[in-house]
XYZ file of C-alpha atoms in Angstrom:
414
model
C -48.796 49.734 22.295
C -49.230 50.584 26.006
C -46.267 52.121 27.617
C -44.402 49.592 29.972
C -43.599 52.100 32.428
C -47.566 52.990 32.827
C -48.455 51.798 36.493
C -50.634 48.234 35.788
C -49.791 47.987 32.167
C -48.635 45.167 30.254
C -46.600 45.941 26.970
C -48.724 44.369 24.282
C -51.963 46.212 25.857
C -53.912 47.279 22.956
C -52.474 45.330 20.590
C -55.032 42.691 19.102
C -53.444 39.366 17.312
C -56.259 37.371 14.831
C -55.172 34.178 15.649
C -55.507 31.068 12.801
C -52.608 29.500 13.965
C -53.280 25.878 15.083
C -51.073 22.777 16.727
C -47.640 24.103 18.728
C -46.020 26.630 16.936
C -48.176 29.299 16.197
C -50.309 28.724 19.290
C -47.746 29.368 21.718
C -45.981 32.269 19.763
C -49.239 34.207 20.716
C -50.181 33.353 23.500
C -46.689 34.098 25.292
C -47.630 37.559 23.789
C -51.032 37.154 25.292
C -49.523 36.895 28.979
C -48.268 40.091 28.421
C -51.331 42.138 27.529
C -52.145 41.257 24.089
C -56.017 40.397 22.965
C -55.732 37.329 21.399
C -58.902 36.043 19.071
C -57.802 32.639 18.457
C -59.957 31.890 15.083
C -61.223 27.759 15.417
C -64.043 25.290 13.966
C -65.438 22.457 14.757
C -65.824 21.594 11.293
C -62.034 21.188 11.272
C -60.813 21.309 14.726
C -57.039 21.527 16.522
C -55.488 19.056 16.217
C -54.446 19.316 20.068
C -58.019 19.937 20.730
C -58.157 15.826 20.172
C -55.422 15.122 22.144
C -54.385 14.280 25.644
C -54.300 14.554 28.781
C -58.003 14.830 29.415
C -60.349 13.499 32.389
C -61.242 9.942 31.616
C -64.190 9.243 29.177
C -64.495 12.880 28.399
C -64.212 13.129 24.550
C -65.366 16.817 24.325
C -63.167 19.280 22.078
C -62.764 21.471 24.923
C -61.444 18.430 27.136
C -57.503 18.611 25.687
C -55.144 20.004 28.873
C -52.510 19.810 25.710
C -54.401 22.582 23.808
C -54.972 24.692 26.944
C -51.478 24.275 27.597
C -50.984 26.699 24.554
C -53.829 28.628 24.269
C -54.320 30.139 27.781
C -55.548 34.034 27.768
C -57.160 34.163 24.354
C -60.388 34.107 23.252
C -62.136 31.584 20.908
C -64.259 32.747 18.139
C -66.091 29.796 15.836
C -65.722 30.605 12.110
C -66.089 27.945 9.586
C -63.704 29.081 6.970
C -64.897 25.882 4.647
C -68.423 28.410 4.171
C -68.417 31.164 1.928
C -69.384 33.305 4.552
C -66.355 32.203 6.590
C -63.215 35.051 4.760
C -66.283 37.681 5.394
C -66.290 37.524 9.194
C -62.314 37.117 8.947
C -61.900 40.226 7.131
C -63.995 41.844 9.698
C -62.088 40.643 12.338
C -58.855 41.249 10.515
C -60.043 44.607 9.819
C -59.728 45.538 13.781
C -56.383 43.756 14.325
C -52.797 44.741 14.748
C -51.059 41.413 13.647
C -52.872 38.159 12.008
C -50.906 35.117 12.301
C -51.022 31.179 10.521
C -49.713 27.748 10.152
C -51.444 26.493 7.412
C -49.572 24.771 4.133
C -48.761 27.766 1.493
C -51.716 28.296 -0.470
C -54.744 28.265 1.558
C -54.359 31.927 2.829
C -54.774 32.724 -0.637
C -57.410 30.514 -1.677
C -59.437 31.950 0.716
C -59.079 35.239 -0.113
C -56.703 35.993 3.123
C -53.019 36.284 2.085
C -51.178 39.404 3.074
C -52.267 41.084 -0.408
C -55.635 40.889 0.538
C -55.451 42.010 4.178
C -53.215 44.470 3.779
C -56.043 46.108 1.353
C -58.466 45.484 4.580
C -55.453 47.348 7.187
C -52.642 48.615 5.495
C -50.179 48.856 8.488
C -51.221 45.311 9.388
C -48.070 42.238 10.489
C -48.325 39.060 9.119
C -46.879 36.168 10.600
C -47.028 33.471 8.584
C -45.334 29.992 10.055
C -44.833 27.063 7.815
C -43.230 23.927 7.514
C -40.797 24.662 5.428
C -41.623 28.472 4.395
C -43.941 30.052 1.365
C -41.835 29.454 -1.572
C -39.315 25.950 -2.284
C -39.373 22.695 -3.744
C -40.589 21.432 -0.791
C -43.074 24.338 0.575
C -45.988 22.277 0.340
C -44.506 19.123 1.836
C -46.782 18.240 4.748
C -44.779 17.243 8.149
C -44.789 17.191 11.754
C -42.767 17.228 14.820
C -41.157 13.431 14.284
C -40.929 14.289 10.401
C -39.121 18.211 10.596
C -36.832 16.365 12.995
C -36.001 14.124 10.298
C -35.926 16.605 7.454
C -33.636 19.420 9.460
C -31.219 16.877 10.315
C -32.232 16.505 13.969
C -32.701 12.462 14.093
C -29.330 11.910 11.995
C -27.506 12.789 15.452
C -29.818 11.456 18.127
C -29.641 8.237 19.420
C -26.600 5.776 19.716
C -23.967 4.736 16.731
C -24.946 1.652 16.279
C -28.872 1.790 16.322
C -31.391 2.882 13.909
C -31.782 6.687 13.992
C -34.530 7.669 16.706
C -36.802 11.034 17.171
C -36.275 13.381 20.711
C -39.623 12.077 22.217
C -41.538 15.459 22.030
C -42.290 17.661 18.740
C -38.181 19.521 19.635
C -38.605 21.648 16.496
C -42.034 23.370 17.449
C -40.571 24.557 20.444
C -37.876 26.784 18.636
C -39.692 27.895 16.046
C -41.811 29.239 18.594
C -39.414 31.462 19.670
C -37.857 32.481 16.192
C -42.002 33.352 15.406
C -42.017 36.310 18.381
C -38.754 37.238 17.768
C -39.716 37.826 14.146
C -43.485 39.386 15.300
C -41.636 41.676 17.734
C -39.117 42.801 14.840
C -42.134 43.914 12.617
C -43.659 45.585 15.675
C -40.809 47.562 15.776
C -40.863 48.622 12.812
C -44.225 49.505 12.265
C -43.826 51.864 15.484
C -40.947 53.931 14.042
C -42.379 53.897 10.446
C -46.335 53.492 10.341
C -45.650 50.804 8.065
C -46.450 46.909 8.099
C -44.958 44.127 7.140
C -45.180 39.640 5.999
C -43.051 37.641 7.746
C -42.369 34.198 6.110
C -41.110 31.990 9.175
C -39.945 28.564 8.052
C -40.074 25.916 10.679
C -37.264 23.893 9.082
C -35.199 26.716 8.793
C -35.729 27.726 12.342
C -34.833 24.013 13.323
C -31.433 23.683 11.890
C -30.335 26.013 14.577
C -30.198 22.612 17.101
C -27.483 21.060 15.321
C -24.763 22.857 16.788
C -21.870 23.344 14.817
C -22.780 20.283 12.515
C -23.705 21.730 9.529
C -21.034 24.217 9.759
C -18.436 21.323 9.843
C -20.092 19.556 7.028
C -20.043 22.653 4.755
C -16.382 23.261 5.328
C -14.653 19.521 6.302
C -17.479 17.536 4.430
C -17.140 15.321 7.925
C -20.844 13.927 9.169
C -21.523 13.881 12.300
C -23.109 11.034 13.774
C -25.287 9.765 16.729
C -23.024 9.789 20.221
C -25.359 8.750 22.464
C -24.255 10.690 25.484
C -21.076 11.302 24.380
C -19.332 14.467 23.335
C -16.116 15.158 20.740
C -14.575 16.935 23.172
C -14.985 16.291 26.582
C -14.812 13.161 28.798
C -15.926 11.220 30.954
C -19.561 12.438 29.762
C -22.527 10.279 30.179
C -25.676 9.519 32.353
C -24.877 7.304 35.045
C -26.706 4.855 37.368
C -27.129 5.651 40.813
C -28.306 3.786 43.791
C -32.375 3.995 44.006
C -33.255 6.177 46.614
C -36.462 5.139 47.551
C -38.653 6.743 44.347
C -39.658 3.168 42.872
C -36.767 2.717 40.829
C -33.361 3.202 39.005
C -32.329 6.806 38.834
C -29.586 8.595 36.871
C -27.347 11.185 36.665
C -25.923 13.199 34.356
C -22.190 13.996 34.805
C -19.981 16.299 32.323
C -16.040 16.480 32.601
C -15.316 19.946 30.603
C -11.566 20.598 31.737
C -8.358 19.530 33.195
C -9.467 21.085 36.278
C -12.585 18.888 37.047
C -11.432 15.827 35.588
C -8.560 15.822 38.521
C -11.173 17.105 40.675
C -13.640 14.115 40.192
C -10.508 11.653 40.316
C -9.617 12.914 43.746
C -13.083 12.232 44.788
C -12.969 8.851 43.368
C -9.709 7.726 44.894
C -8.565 7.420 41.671
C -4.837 7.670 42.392
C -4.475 5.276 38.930
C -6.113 8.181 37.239
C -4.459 11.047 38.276
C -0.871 9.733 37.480
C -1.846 8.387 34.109
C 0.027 10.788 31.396
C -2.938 9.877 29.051
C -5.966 10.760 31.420
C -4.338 14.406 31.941
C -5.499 15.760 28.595
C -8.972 15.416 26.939
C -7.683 13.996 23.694
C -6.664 10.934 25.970
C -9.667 10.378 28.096
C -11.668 10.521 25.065
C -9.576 7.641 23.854
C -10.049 6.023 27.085
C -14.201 6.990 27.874
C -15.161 2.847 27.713
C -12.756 2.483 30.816
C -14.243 5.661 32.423
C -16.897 5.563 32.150
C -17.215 1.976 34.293
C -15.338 3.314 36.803
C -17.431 6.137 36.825
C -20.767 4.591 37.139
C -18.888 1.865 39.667
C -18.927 5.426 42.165
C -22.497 6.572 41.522
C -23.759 3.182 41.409
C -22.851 3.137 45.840
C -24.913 6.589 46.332
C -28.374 7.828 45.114
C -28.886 10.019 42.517
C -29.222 13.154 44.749
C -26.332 12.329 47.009
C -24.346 12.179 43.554
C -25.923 15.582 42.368
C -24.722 17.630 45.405
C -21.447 15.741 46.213
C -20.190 16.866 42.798
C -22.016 20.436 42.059
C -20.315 21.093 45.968
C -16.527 20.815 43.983
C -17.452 22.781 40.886
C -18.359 19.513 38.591
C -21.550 19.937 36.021
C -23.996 17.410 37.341
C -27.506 16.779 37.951
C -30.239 13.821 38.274
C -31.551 12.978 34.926
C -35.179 13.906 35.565
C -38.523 12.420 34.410
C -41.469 14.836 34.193
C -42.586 14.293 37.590
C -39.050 15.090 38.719
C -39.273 18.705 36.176
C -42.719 19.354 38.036
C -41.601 18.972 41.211
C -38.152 20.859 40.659
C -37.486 22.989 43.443
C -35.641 25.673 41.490
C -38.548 26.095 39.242
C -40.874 26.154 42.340
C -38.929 28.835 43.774
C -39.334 30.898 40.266
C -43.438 30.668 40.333
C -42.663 28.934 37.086
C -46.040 26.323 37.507
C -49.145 28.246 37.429
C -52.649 26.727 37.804
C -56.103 27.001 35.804
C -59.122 26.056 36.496
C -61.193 25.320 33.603
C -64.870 24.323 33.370
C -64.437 20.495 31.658
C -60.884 19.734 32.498
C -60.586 21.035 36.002
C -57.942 22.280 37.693
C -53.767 21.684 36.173
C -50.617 23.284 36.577
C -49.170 24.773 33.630
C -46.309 26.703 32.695
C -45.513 30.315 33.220
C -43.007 32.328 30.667
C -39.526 31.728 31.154
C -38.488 35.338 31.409
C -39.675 37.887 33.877
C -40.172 41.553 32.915
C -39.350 44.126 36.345
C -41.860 46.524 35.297
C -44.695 44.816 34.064
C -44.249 41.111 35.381
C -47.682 39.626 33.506
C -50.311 38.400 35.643
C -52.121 35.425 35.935
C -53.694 34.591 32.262
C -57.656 33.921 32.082
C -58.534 29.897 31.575
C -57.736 28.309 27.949
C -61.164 29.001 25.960
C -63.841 26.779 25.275
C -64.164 26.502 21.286
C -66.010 29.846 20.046
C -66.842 30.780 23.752
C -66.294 34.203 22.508
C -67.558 34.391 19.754
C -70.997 36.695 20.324
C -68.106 39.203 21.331
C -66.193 39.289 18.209
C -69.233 39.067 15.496
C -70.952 41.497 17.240
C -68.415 44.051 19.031
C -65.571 43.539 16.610
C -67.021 42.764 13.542
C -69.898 44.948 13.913
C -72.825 42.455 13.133
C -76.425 42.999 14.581
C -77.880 40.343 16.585
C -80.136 39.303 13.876
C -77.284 39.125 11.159
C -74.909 37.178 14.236
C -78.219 34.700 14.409
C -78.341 33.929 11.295
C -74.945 33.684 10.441
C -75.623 30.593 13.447
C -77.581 29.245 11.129
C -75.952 29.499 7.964
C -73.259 27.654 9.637
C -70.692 30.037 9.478
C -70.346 30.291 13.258
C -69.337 26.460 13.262
C-alpha cells in the first residue's frame, strides 16, 4: 500500500479488490475503500444481474441495467468487468483476474465459491498472500448458513423487528435494509484487520463475516439482559426504560406542506427542570414524583400531553432551537428531503454529485469520516455493466485481442 504521508496519495493506492460482491453489503464495503485509492474490478453479468441494478430511482421509462441511481449509489469509483460465471469459461477469467489482486471479496450463499472452483482454497493456490472477504447471511458454517434472507428478513432473524414498533401492534421492519448498513462497516473493519496483517507478516488470510452476527450489535443491551434476567424486551415505540418525557412530538406546520415533528429526549434531573421552567410548569416542578426518573416514567401518558400541548403552539424549528439553546436533546424529525437539505451536512461536503451517461446528474453521499492527510477526492461515475471490461481481459488478465473476441462470443464476456 501507498504511503499516506506521500504528497497526492490515497492509502489503498495500489491495492486492487476483485469485486463479486452484489446488493448493499459487499458493494459498499469496497467501494468506501475505493474512495480512498483502491482499484476496484467489480465482477457483474447480465446473465444474472444486481439486484440493485433493477431497482430504483431511475429516469422515467428507462429500463436499462445501467439506469439504477440505487446501484450507483454503491458502486461509485470501480470498474465493471462482464464475466458470465454460469459458462465454463467464466472461473478461467476470474482466476486471472484474481491472480493480479490483493483482496477478492463475496456475498453469495455458502457453497457457490466452491462450486465454481473459487473458494479461498483455490485462490489462495492462484495468490498465496491473497484476503478473502467473504460476507454472508448468516456466515459459512451453521444450521442456518444456507438460509436465504434479506434486509426485512435478517431484521427479523437478529431480533431487530421484535423491538421496533409500538406494544400493542404487530411487529414492523425499520423501513430501509438497517442490517446491511452495519455489516458494511464490520466487512472493512474486518478487510482492514487482514490488511494489517498481511503487511507485518507476508501472509493472507479468509474472513467469514456473518451478516446476522454483525446485526445483533443494534439491540443494545437486549440480549445481554435476556441472557442474564431472562426479561424480553419489547417494542416502546418512542419510549425509553429510563428516561422521560421521550417521544416525537407535533409541532405547528411551518409552512413545508404539512405536520412536522420533533424529537425531544429528557436524560436527567437537570433538563427535566429545565424544560418545566420553559413550560411554565410550576405543577411540575413541585411534584415530589416528577423530580426523579423512576416517577416521570410512571407518569410519561400525562407528559407527554402536556408536552406536545407546548410544541403543538410553535413550528418544528422554533421548537428545535428554543430547547438545544438550554442544553435539552432535540431536533425536527426529518424526512429525506429534510436529511438532503441538512445544513450541517452541507457544511461537511457530505453530498457529492455524479454525472453519469443514462441516469444524469444526482447527489450522493460522501464517506462519513475525513482523513487530514489524504482527504479522498472526488470518485469517477458508477460504471456501466462491463464498461471495463476490454481493460481487465486484456491488461489484467493478459488475453490477446483475438482470444478477448472470442471469449465475446463464447459468451463468457456476458
Amino acid at each position: 500500500m501507498a504511503s499516506s504521508n506521500v504528497p497526492g496519495a490515497h492509502v489503498f493506492d495500489g491495492v486492487r479488490i476483485a469485486d463479486f460482491a452484489w446488493v448493499g453489503v459487499g458493494p459498499n464495503a469496497t467501494m468506501q475503500m475505493a474512495f480512498h485509492g483502491a482499484e476496484v474490478i467489480r465482477v457483474e453479468s447480465s446473465n444474472r444481474p444486481d439486484t440493485f441494478r433493477n431497482g430504483g430511482p431511475r429516469p422515467p421509462g428507462v429500463n436499462s441495467l445501467d439506469a439504477s441511481a440505487y446501484f450507483a449509489k454503491f458502486n461509485r469509483g470501480k470498474r465493471s468487468v462482464a464475466i458470465n460465471l454460469a459458462h465454463p469459461r467464466g472461473a478461467e477469467v476470474a482466476t486471472r483476474l484474481i491472480a493480479t489482486a490483493d483482496i477478492v471479496t463475496e456475498s453469495f450463499a455458502p457453497g457457490f465459491m466452491q462450486r465454481i472452483g473459487l473458494s479461498y482454497e483455490d485462490v489462495r493456490k492462484i495468490k498465496p498472500d491473497v484476503i478473502m472477504c467473504s460476507m454472508s447471511m448468516e456466515g459459512q458454517t451453521g444450521p442456518h448458513a444456507g438460509f436465504r434472507g434479506f434486509g426485512l428478513t435478517l431484521q427479523a432473524t437478529a431480533g431487530v423487528t421484535g423491538v421496533t414498533g409500538w406494544p400493542d401492534r404487530n411487529p414492523v421492519g425499520t423501513g430501509v435494509a438497517y442490517t446491511d448498513w452495519v455489516a458494511t462497516h464490520l466487512g472493512i473493519i474486518g478487510i482492514l484487520s487482514a490488511l494489517d496483517h498481511r503487511r507485518r507478516t507476508g501472509e493472507g488470510q479468509y474472513i467469514d463475516l456473518s451478516q446476522l452476527e454483525a446485526s445483533t450489535l443494534v439491540l443494545d443491551a437486549g440480549v445481554i439482559d435476556a441472557a442474564n434476567t431472562g426479561r424480553v424486551a419489547q417494542p416502546l415505540g418512542n419510549r425509553d426504560l429510563r428516561h422521560a418525557p421521550q417521544g416525537v412530538y407535533a409541532c405547528a406546520d411551518d409552512h413545508t406542506g404539512g405536520d412536522r415533528w420533533v424529537a425531544i429526549a429528557i436524560t436527567n434531573d437537570d433538563q427535566w427542570h429545565r424544560l418545566a421552567l420553559l413550560m411554565d410548569r410550576q405543577d411540575w416542578i413541585e411534584s415530589d414524583e416528577l423530580c426523579h426518573a423512576a416517577g416521570r416514567l410512571a407518569a410519561q401518558d400525562a407528559l407527554d400531553e402536556g408536552v406536545e400541548r407546548w410544541t403543538s403552539t410553535q413550528t418544528v424549528s422554533e421548537v428545535e432551537q428554543i430547547l438545544q439553546a438550554i442544553g435539552i436533546p432535540a431536533h425536527r424529525a426529518s424526512n429525506v428531503r429534510d436529511a438532503h437539505e441538512d445544513p450541517q451536512l452541507a457544511h461537511r461536503n457530505h453530498w457529492w454529485t455524479s454525472d453519469h451517461p443514462v441516469i444524469g446528474t444526482m447527489s450522493y453521499e460522501s464517506p462519513a469520516w475525513r482523513l487530514s492527510d489524504t482527504p479522498p477526492p472526488m470518485p469517477r461515475r458508477s460504471p456501466l455493466l462491463g464498461e471495463d471490461s476490454e481493460y481487465v481481459y486484456r491488461e489484467l488478465c493478459g488475453y490477446s485481442e483475438e482470444e478477448f473476441k472470442q471469449l465475446i462470443v463464447e459468451g463468457v464476456v456476458e
